[in-house]
Amino acid sequence: MVEMVTRPYASAFEKYALANKDVICMSADLTSSCEIDGFRDRHPEQFMSMGMAEQNMMSFAGGLGLAGYRPFIHTFGVFTYRRPYDQLMASIAYPRRKVRIMGFLPGVTTPGGMTHQAIEDIAIMRAMPNMSILETGDATEVESLCEAADSIDGPVYCRVLRGSVPRLFDTPIKVGEMRELSAGDDVLVVTAGITTEEALRAKAALAGAGVSIRHLHLHTLKPFDSKRLLDHLQSVKHGVITLENHVINGGIGSLVAETIAEAGIEKKLVRLGLQDTYAHGGSRPYLMRYYGLDALALVRGIEGLMNIETNIDADDLDAVRVDAVHSSAKAEAL
């Protein structure tokens, strides 16, 4: 039984900020939605509400960074780059300010539709010079995110899970590394964020079908350890499959494709994710099934990569986790 942790970011951020008085908590009018309402109430001297003015918040954060503070920006991921891109680039990335950008509701973790789903954020942040990228996949990574992000000498964008979050790992994020979750030799599976949980759902069924999986979980997307990925690629027979909560262009699939091409190795690659499309509203399990981001999509991708039939269907997979739409763990039904 997987342990579920309620609002792990809220307690982790408060603990970290209180131990580091140069940390300034900034909110773009989504304070309770980003789990920092308790911090606001208890520690107003370290809190700034910038309102629904993300462009101004980015410039203000850049100024705080220049003055020696370490601002932690909190808002939904889409509002960190779509609206304030120019200020993000000019005030934070270009001068390499130590601004920590906490982007909530990554990808299809929200039923809010295209206005709230950050599906191209990794691609945009990867293309921005000086910007690092972290992504959380479980409660332990959320709990260790603040310290990991604040260790980076420059700006960092983080994809943050909120509400009720499963605990999958025992060790914290170590920036620049990746987690090896299994060491098979048929196919390399590369996941991050919520897709790691989906890959784990398929693990037993695939093993039962005789498929040996080497599984990597990424929490550091930039900088990226291409050398270590190549070592894993050389250890499998049939190729690599990526599964990401993001469009397939510019994200993990592109990271792996670039690594393969630049090394000049011959390995087949299957990229699973949003296929040049926006997503509509719906529950996380529904959207992941509809857009081919779930455990069954991974199984079908592996079958195609290996040119086999496993006879695995949805009933053979570990149970999908269904979150309550309305819950005390979240401020709203998003």
mmCIF file of C-alpha atoms in Angstrom:
data_model
loop_
_atom_site.group_PDB
_atom_site.id
_atom_site.type_symbol
_atom_site.label_atom_id
_atom_site.label_comp_id
_atom_site.label_asym_id
_atom_site.label_seq_id
_atom_site.Cartn_x
_atom_site.Cartn_y
_atom_site.Cartn_z
ATOM 1 C CA MET A 1 0.000 0.000 0.000
ATOM 2 C CA VAL A 2 1.470 3.336 -1.083
ATOM 3 C CA GLU A 3 1.660 6.017 1.610
ATOM 4 C CA MET A 4 -0.207 9.196 0.672
ATOM 5 C CA VAL A 5 1.095 12.488 2.061
ATOM 6 C CA THR A 6 -1.192 15.517 2.366
ATOM 7 C CA ARG A 7 0.194 18.886 1.238
ATOM 8 C CA PRO A 8 3.888 17.953 1.543
ATOM 9 C CA TYR A 9 5.016 21.230 -0.026
ATOM 10 C CA ALA A 10 3.328 23.369 2.630
ATOM 11 C CA SER A 11 5.267 21.954 5.558
ATOM 12 C CA ALA A 12 8.533 21.537 3.656
ATOM 13 C CA PHE A 13 8.593 25.126 2.406
ATOM 14 C CA GLU A 14 7.753 26.582 5.828
ATOM 15 C CA LYS A 15 10.520 24.605 7.481
ATOM 16 C CA TYR A 16 13.056 25.620 4.852
ATOM 17 C CA ALA A 17 12.091 29.296 4.714
ATOM 18 C CA LEU A 18 12.241 29.700 8.496
ATOM 19 C CA ALA A 19 15.771 28.303 8.484
ATOM 20 C CA ASN A 20 16.805 30.667 5.662
ATOM 21 C CA LYS A 21 15.694 34.221 6.336
ATOM 22 C CA ASP A 22 16.880 35.442 2.913
ATOM 23 C CA VAL A 23 14.092 33.360 1.345
ATOM 24 C CA ILE A 24 11.108 35.505 0.343
ATOM 25 C CA CYS A 25 7.777 33.801 -0.371
ATOM 26 C CA MET A 26 5.976 35.381 -3.333
ATOM 27 C CA SER A 27 2.434 34.610 -4.509
ATOM 28 C CA ALA A 28 0.475 35.634 -7.599
ATOM 29 C CA ASP A 29 -2.965 35.580 -5.968
ATOM 30 C CA LEU A 30 -2.966 31.760 -5.753
ATOM 31 C CA THR A 31 -1.728 31.541 -2.197
ATOM 32 C CA SER A 32 -3.980 28.764 -0.880
ATOM 33 C CA SER A 33 -3.857 26.965 -4.231
ATOM 34 C CA CYS A 34 -0.081 26.729 -3.919
ATOM 35 C CA GLU A 35 -0.188 25.598 -0.269
ATOM 36 C CA ILE A 36 1.469 28.711 1.194
ATOM 37 C CA ASP A 37 -1.578 30.250 2.911
ATOM 38 C CA GLY A 38 -0.451 28.946 6.291
ATOM 39 C CA PHE A 39 2.984 30.433 5.765
ATOM 40 C CA ARG A 40 1.398 33.776 4.831
ATOM 41 C CA ASP A 41 -0.646 33.818 8.023
ATOM 42 C CA ARG A 42 2.169 32.777 10.358
ATOM 43 C CA HIS A 43 5.121 34.594 8.777
ATOM 44 C CA PRO A 44 3.918 37.757 6.994
ATOM 45 C CA GLU A 45 7.385 39.321 7.270
ATOM 46 C CA GLN A 46 8.664 36.807 4.682
ATOM 47 C CA PHE A 47 5.621 36.911 2.407
ATOM 48 C CA MET A 48 4.649 39.118 -0.542
ATOM 49 C CA SER A 49 1.336 38.955 -2.415
ATOM 50 C CA MET A 50 1.910 40.317 -5.907
ATOM 51 C CA GLY A 51 -1.655 39.892 -7.158
ATOM 52 C CA MET A 52 -2.665 38.729 -10.626
ATOM 53 C CA ALA A 53 0.302 40.509 -12.195
ATOM 54 C CA GLU A 54 2.823 37.843 -13.076
ATOM 55 C CA GLN A 55 4.892 40.128 -15.319
ATOM 56 C CA ASN A 56 5.450 42.515 -12.415
ATOM 57 C CA MET A 57 6.163 39.611 -10.059
ATOM 58 C CA MET A 58 8.968 38.321 -12.295
ATOM 59 C CA SER A 59 10.621 41.746 -12.520
ATOM 60 C CA PHE A 60 10.181 42.304 -8.777
ATOM 61 C CA ALA A 61 11.716 38.887 -8.041
ATOM 62 C CA GLY A 62 14.670 39.738 -10.248
ATOM 63 C CA GLY A 63 15.197 42.888 -8.198
ATOM 64 C CA LEU A 64 15.031 40.960 -4.949
ATOM 65 C CA GLY A 65 17.631 38.565 -6.345
ATOM 66 C CA LEU A 66 19.888 41.498 -7.210
ATOM 67 C CA ALA A 67 19.540 42.718 -3.606
ATOM 68 C CA GLY A 68 20.722 39.364 -2.258
ATOM 69 C CA TYR A 69 17.395 37.721 -1.435
ATOM 70 C CA ARG A 70 16.263 34.350 -2.779
ATOM 71 C CA PRO A 71 12.654 34.717 -3.947
ATOM 72 C CA PHE A 72 10.456 31.625 -4.188
ATOM 73 C CA ILE A 73 7.717 32.403 -6.731
ATOM 74 C CA HIS A 74 4.467 30.434 -6.338
ATOM 75 C CA THR A 75 1.770 30.152 -8.995
ATOM 76 C CA PHE A 76 0.394 27.680 -11.514
ATOM 77 C CA GLY A 77 3.034 26.593 -14.007
ATOM 78 C CA VAL A 78 1.286 28.136 -17.017
ATOM 79 C CA PHE A 79 1.380 31.569 -15.409
ATOM 80 C CA THR A 80 5.158 31.462 -14.952
ATOM 81 C CA TYR A 81 6.029 31.586 -18.653
ATOM 82 C CA ARG A 82 3.091 32.139 -21.027
ATOM 83 C CA ARG A 83 2.140 35.594 -19.801
ATOM 84 C CA PRO A 84 5.431 36.941 -18.344
ATOM 85 C CA TYR A 85 7.966 35.403 -20.756
ATOM 86 C CA ASP A 86 9.777 38.662 -21.520
ATOM 87 C CA GLN A 87 10.202 39.574 -17.851
ATOM 88 C CA LEU A 88 11.223 36.007 -17.004
ATOM 89 C CA MET A 89 13.941 36.151 -19.630
ATOM 90 C CA ALA A 90 15.183 39.717 -19.114
ATOM 91 C CA SER A 91 14.893 40.092 -15.317
ATOM 92 C CA ILE A 92 15.664 36.554 -14.121
ATOM 93 C CA ALA A 93 17.298 34.249 -16.683
ATOM 94 C CA TYR A 94 19.627 36.703 -18.443
ATOM 95 C CA PRO A 95 21.208 38.094 -15.228
ATOM 96 C CA ARG A 96 21.148 34.612 -13.594
ATOM 97 C CA ARG A 97 19.220 35.723 -10.526
ATOM 98 C CA LYS A 98 18.722 33.118 -7.795
ATOM 99 C CA VAL A 99 14.951 32.995 -8.248
ATOM 100 C CA ARG A 100 13.156 29.715 -7.483
ATOM 101 C CA ILE A 101 10.016 29.367 -9.623
ATOM 102 C CA MET A 102 7.508 26.893 -8.173
ATOM 103 C CA GLY A 103 5.087 25.903 -10.945
ATOM 104 C CA PHE A 104 2.042 23.975 -9.721
ATOM 105 C CA LEU A 105 -0.421 21.922 -11.846
ATOM 106 C CA PRO A 106 2.090 20.516 -14.362
ATOM 107 C CA GLY A 107 0.587 18.946 -17.487
ATOM 108 C CA VAL A 108 -2.667 17.043 -17.071
ATOM 109 C CA THR A 109 -2.601 16.978 -13.265
ATOM 110 C CA THR A 110 -5.489 19.484 -13.428
ATOM 111 C CA PRO A 111 -8.935 19.212 -15.072
ATOM 112 C CA GLY A 112 -8.780 22.959 -15.777
ATOM 113 C CA GLY A 113 -8.175 22.560 -19.515
ATOM 114 C CA MET A 114 -5.624 24.332 -21.679
ATOM 115 C CA THR A 115 -5.698 27.603 -19.721
ATOM 116 C CA HIS A 116 -4.346 25.849 -16.622
ATOM 117 C CA GLN A 117 -2.371 22.875 -18.009
ATOM 118 C CA ALA A 118 1.360 23.505 -18.378
ATOM 119 C CA ILE A 119 2.070 21.118 -21.246
ATOM 120 C CA GLU A 120 4.951 22.907 -23.016
ATOM 121 C CA ASP A 121 6.743 24.405 -20.013
ATOM 122 C CA ILE A 122 9.744 22.075 -20.114
ATOM 123 C CA ALA A 123 10.354 22.861 -23.783
ATOM 124 C CA ILE A 124 10.257 26.608 -23.147
ATOM 125 C CA MET A 125 12.403 26.512 -20.018
ATOM 126 C CA ARG A 126 14.937 24.132 -21.629
ATOM 127 C CA ALA A 127 15.420 26.620 -24.444
ATOM 128 C CA MET A 128 16.069 29.488 -22.042
ATOM 129 C CA PRO A 129 19.784 29.971 -21.277
ATOM 130 C CA ASN A 130 20.803 29.811 -17.585
ATOM 131 C CA MET A 131 17.503 28.185 -16.497
ATOM 132 C CA SER A 132 17.595 24.872 -14.589
ATOM 133 C CA ILE A 133 14.585 22.532 -14.384
ATOM 134 C CA LEU A 134 13.482 20.151 -11.628
ATOM 135 C CA GLU A 135 10.363 17.963 -11.584
ATOM 136 C CA THR A 136 8.841 16.183 -8.592
ATOM 137 C CA GLY A 137 7.464 12.663 -8.860
ATOM 138 C CA ASP A 138 6.480 11.854 -5.281
ATOM 139 C CA ALA A 139 6.124 13.274 -1.772
ATOM 140 C CA THR A 140 9.792 12.749 -0.874
ATOM 141 C CA GLU A 141 10.873 14.777 -3.876
ATOM 142 C CA VAL A 142 8.372 17.513 -3.026
ATOM 143 C CA GLU A 143 9.676 17.592 0.548
ATOM 144 C CA SER A 144 13.291 17.928 -0.631
ATOM 145 C CA LEU A 145 12.551 20.321 -3.509
ATOM 146 C CA CYS A 146 13.178 23.617 -1.711
ATOM 147 C CA GLU A 147 16.659 22.679 -0.569
ATOM 148 C CA ALA A 148 17.503 21.164 -3.959
ATOM 149 C CA ALA A 149 16.272 24.199 -5.888
ATOM 150 C CA ASP A 150 18.007 26.636 -3.559
ATOM 151 C CA SER A 151 21.331 24.867 -4.063
ATOM 152 C CA ILE A 152 21.411 25.958 -7.719
ATOM 153 C CA ASP A 153 23.548 28.977 -8.587
ATOM 154 C CA GLY A 154 21.026 30.682 -10.840
ATOM 155 C CA PRO A 155 17.310 30.520 -11.634
ATOM 156 C CA VAL A 156 15.385 27.259 -11.489
ATOM 157 C CA TYR A 157 11.920 26.220 -12.631
ATOM 158 C CA CYS A 158 10.204 23.446 -10.677
ATOM 159 C CA ARG A 159 7.183 21.304 -11.573
ATOM 160 C CA VAL A 160 5.488 20.802 -8.208
ATOM 161 C CA LEU A 161 2.885 18.229 -7.173
ATOM 162 C CA ARG A 162 0.322 19.368 -4.612
ATOM 163 C CA GLY A 163 -2.579 18.017 -2.570
ATOM 164 C CA SER A 164 -2.397 14.303 -1.754
ATOM 165 C CA VAL A 165 0.903 12.964 -3.108
ATOM 166 C CA PRO A 166 2.169 9.345 -3.053
ATOM 167 C CA ARG A 167 5.475 8.478 -1.436
ATOM 168 C CA LEU A 168 7.464 6.360 -3.883
ATOM 169 C CA PHE A 169 11.076 7.061 -2.856
ATOM 170 C CA ASP A 170 13.103 7.050 0.357
ATOM 171 C CA THR A 171 15.860 9.465 -0.645
ATOM 172 C CA PRO A 172 15.754 13.193 -1.507
ATOM 173 C CA ILE A 173 16.464 14.893 -4.811
ATOM 174 C CA LYS A 174 20.159 15.134 -5.674
ATOM 175 C CA VAL A 175 20.449 17.766 -8.397
ATOM 176 C CA GLY A 176 21.991 16.439 -11.609
ATOM 177 C CA GLU A 177 21.341 12.772 -10.863
ATOM 178 C CA MET A 178 18.635 10.321 -11.969
ATOM 179 C CA ARG A 179 17.015 7.375 -10.200
ATOM 180 C CA GLU A 180 17.493 3.822 -11.473
ATOM 181 C CA LEU A 181 14.314 2.008 -10.417
ATOM 182 C CA SER A 182 14.983 -1.283 -12.182
ATOM 183 C CA ALA A 183 17.903 -2.728 -14.147
ATOM 184 C CA GLY A 184 16.514 -4.962 -16.892
ATOM 185 C CA ASP A 185 18.065 -5.459 -20.314
ATOM 186 C CA ASP A 186 15.214 -5.537 -22.866
ATOM 187 C CA VAL A 187 13.898 -1.961 -22.951
ATOM 188 C CA LEU A 188 14.887 1.316 -21.291
ATOM 189 C CA VAL A 189 11.901 3.256 -19.912
ATOM 190 C CA VAL A 190 12.456 6.918 -19.031
ATOM 191 C CA THR A 191 9.811 8.779 -16.999
ATOM 192 C CA ALA A 192 9.397 11.828 -14.770
ATOM 193 C CA GLY A 193 6.713 13.310 -12.546
ATOM 194 C CA ILE A 194 3.374 11.491 -12.504
ATOM 195 C CA THR A 195 4.331 9.159 -15.371
ATOM 196 C CA THR A 196 6.755 7.337 -13.080
ATOM 197 C CA GLU A 197 3.837 6.119 -10.988
ATOM 198 C CA GLU A 198 2.194 4.861 -14.196
ATOM 199 C CA ALA A 199 5.309 2.956 -15.237
ATOM 200 C CA LEU A 200 5.444 1.325 -11.804
ATOM 201 C CA ARG A 201 1.823 0.198 -12.282
ATOM 202 C CA ALA A 202 2.934 -1.796 -15.332
ATOM 203 C CA LYS A 203 6.065 -3.279 -13.765
ATOM 204 C CA ALA A 204 4.635 -6.557 -12.437
ATOM 205 C CA ALA A 205 2.547 -7.291 -15.544
ATOM 206 C CA LEU A 206 5.498 -6.718 -17.850
ATOM 207 C CA ALA A 207 7.734 -8.935 -15.726
ATOM 208 C CA GLY A 208 5.061 -11.624 -15.822
ATOM 209 C CA ALA A 209 5.057 -11.389 -19.612
ATOM 210 C CA GLY A 210 8.814 -11.898 -19.689
ATOM 211 C CA VAL A 211 9.758 -8.295 -20.516
ATOM 212 C CA SER A 212 12.851 -7.062 -18.685
ATOM 213 C CA ILE A 213 12.646 -3.306 -18.053
ATOM 214 C CA ARG A 214 15.406 -0.863 -17.160
ATOM 215 C CA HIS A 215 13.551 2.090 -15.626
ATOM 216 C CA LEU A 216 14.976 5.580 -15.065
ATOM 217 C CA HIS A 217 13.141 8.322 -13.180
ATOM 218 C CA LEU A 218 14.265 11.878 -13.904
ATOM 219 C CA HIS A 219 13.914 14.720 -11.415
ATOM 220 C CA THR A 220 16.634 16.913 -12.943
ATOM 221 C CA LEU A 221 15.761 17.785 -16.531
ATOM 222 C CA LYS A 222 18.321 20.566 -16.919
ATOM 223 C CA PRO A 223 21.228 20.163 -16.420
ATOM 224 C CA PHE A 224 20.910 16.652 -17.847
ATOM 225 C CA ASP A 225 23.365 13.776 -17.423
ATOM 226 C CA SER A 226 23.625 12.563 -21.029
ATOM 227 C CA LYS A 227 26.621 10.340 -20.299
ATOM 228 C CA ARG A 228 24.749 8.314 -17.713
ATOM 229 C CA LEU A 229 21.745 7.969 -20.031
ATOM 230 C CA LEU A 230 24.066 6.629 -22.758
ATOM 231 C CA ASP A 231 25.414 4.023 -20.349
ATOM 232 C CA HIS A 232 21.866 2.815 -19.722
ATOM 233 C CA LEU A 233 20.995 2.894 -23.442
ATOM 234 C CA GLN A 234 23.945 0.650 -24.216
ATOM 235 C CA SER A 235 22.699 -1.863 -21.623
ATOM 236 C CA VAL A 236 19.383 -2.702 -23.353
ATOM 237 C CA LYS A 237 18.674 -4.757 -26.463
ATOM 238 C CA HIS A 238 15.631 -3.200 -28.076
ATOM 239 C CA GLY A 239 15.711 0.541 -27.490
ATOM 240 C CA VAL A 240 14.131 3.205 -25.308
ATOM 241 C CA ILE A 241 10.634 4.498 -24.624
ATOM 242 C CA THR A 242 9.881 7.837 -22.958
ATOM 243 C CA LEU A 243 6.632 8.604 -21.144
ATOM 244 C CA GLU A 244 6.016 12.221 -20.168
ATOM 245 C CA ASN A 245 3.310 14.518 -18.835
ATOM 246 C CA HIS A 246 4.111 17.057 -21.561
ATOM 247 C CA VAL A 247 4.053 17.421 -25.335
ATOM 248 C CA ILE A 248 6.551 15.041 -26.939
ATOM 249 C CA ASN A 249 8.476 17.939 -28.521
ATOM 250 C CA GLY A 250 11.008 19.697 -26.334
ATOM 251 C CA GLY A 251 10.635 17.526 -23.237
ATOM 252 C CA ILE A 252 12.020 14.176 -22.112
ATOM 253 C CA GLY A 253 11.526 12.538 -25.491
ATOM 254 C CA SER A 254 13.550 15.290 -27.101
ATOM 255 C CA LEU A 255 16.248 15.026 -24.421
ATOM 256 C CA VAL A 256 16.667 11.343 -25.202
ATOM 257 C CA ALA A 257 16.478 11.854 -28.983
ATOM 258 C CA GLU A 258 19.168 14.539 -28.837
ATOM 259 C CA THR A 259 21.393 12.292 -26.731
ATOM 260 C CA ILE A 260 21.030 9.380 -29.164
ATOM 261 C CA ALA A 261 21.642 11.540 -32.232
ATOM 262 C CA GLU A 262 24.663 13.373 -30.827
ATOM 263 C CA ALA A 263 26.281 10.114 -29.711
ATOM 264 C CA GLY A 264 25.607 8.505 -33.095
ATOM 265 C CA ILE A 265 24.244 5.275 -31.620
ATOM 266 C CA GLU A 266 21.612 3.069 -33.216
ATOM 267 C CA LYS A 267 18.738 2.672 -30.781
ATOM 268 C CA LYS A 268 15.025 2.738 -31.502
ATOM 269 C CA LEU A 269 13.064 5.430 -29.681
ATOM 270 C CA VAL A 270 9.339 5.649 -28.935
ATOM 271 C CA ARG A 271 8.081 8.946 -27.467
ATOM 272 C CA LEU A 272 4.822 8.824 -25.519
ATOM 273 C CA GLY A 273 3.172 12.043 -24.371
ATOM 274 C CA LEU A 274 0.825 14.653 -25.744
ATOM 275 C CA GLN A 275 1.063 14.358 -29.520
ATOM 276 C CA ASP A 276 0.970 17.970 -30.790
ATOM 277 C CA THR A 277 -2.311 18.641 -29.001
ATOM 278 C CA TYR A 278 -3.777 20.604 -26.124
ATOM 279 C CA ALA A 279 -5.682 18.583 -23.528
ATOM 280 C CA HIS A 280 -9.276 19.100 -22.493
ATOM 281 C CA GLY A 281 -10.706 18.953 -18.976
ATOM 282 C CA GLY A 282 -11.125 15.743 -16.998
ATOM 283 C CA SER A 283 -9.706 13.699 -14.143
ATOM 284 C CA ARG A 284 -6.036 12.777 -14.161
ATOM 285 C CA PRO A 285 -6.635 9.040 -14.842
ATOM 286 C CA TYR A 286 -9.109 9.846 -17.606
ATOM 287 C CA LEU A 287 -6.792 12.332 -19.316
ATOM 288 C CA MET A 288 -3.795 10.017 -19.040
ATOM 289 C CA ARG A 289 -5.760 7.183 -20.611
ATOM 290 C CA TYR A 290 -7.320 9.399 -23.319
ATOM 291 C CA TYR A 291 -4.004 10.933 -24.396
ATOM 292 C CA GLY A 292 -1.881 7.801 -24.025
ATOM 293 C CA LEU A 293 0.148 8.762 -20.961
ATOM 294 C CA ASP A 294 -0.776 5.863 -18.676
ATOM 295 C CA ALA A 295 0.482 2.387 -17.831
ATOM 296 C CA LEU A 296 -1.473 0.684 -20.617
ATOM 297 C CA ALA A 297 -0.094 3.118 -23.200
ATOM 298 C CA LEU A 298 3.399 2.243 -21.975
ATOM 299 C CA VAL A 299 2.699 -1.468 -22.409
ATOM 300 C CA ARG A 300 1.443 -0.911 -25.957
ATOM 301 C CA GLY A 301 4.495 1.222 -26.719
ATOM 302 C CA ILE A 302 6.819 -1.498 -25.480
ATOM 303 C CA GLU A 303 4.981 -4.082 -27.569
ATOM 304 C CA GLY A 304 5.502 -1.963 -30.661
ATOM 305 C CA LEU A 305 9.146 -1.309 -29.855
ATOM 306 C CA MET A 306 9.889 -5.018 -29.336
ATOM 307 C CA ASN A 307 7.447 -6.251 -32.012
ATOM 308 C CA ILE A 308 5.705 -8.584 -29.559
ATOM 309 C CA GLU A 309 2.284 -9.160 -28.017
ATOM 310 C CA THR A 310 2.176 -9.417 -24.240
ATOM 311 C CA ASN A 311 -1.603 -9.992 -23.957
ATOM 312 C CA ILE A 312 -1.608 -7.502 -21.074
ATOM 313 C CA ASP A 313 -4.819 -5.515 -20.656
ATOM 314 C CA ALA A 314 -5.989 -2.922 -18.150
ATOM 315 C CA ASP A 315 -7.126 -5.554 -15.648
ATOM 316 C CA ASP A 316 -3.590 -6.946 -15.427
ATOM 317 C CA LEU A 317 -2.112 -3.653 -14.257
ATOM 318 C CA ASP A 318 -1.828 -2.423 -10.689
ATOM 319 C CA ALA A 319 -4.849 -0.354 -9.644
ATOM 320 C CA VAL A 320 -4.960 3.233 -10.807
ATOM 321 C CA ARG A 321 -4.996 5.871 -8.087
ATOM 322 C CA VAL A 322 -8.062 8.126 -8.261
ATOM 323 C CA ASP A 323 -7.942 11.432 -6.389
ATOM 324 C CA ALA A 324 -11.055 13.031 -4.955
ATOM 325 C CA VAL A 325 -12.227 16.043 -6.961
ATOM 326 C CA HIS A 326 -13.139 17.945 -3.793
ATOM 327 C CA SER A 327 -10.710 17.446 -0.916
ATOM 328 C CA SER A 328 -9.320 19.239 2.102
ATOM 329 C CA ALA A 329 -5.896 18.653 0.537
ATOM 330 C CA LYS A 330 -6.656 21.158 -2.234
ATOM 331 C CA ALA A 331 -7.994 24.696 -2.208
ATOM 332 C CA GLU A 332 -10.257 24.121 -5.217
ATOM 333 C CA ALA A 333 -11.342 21.372 -7.625
ATOM 334 C CA LEU A 334 -8.440 21.938 -10.007
#
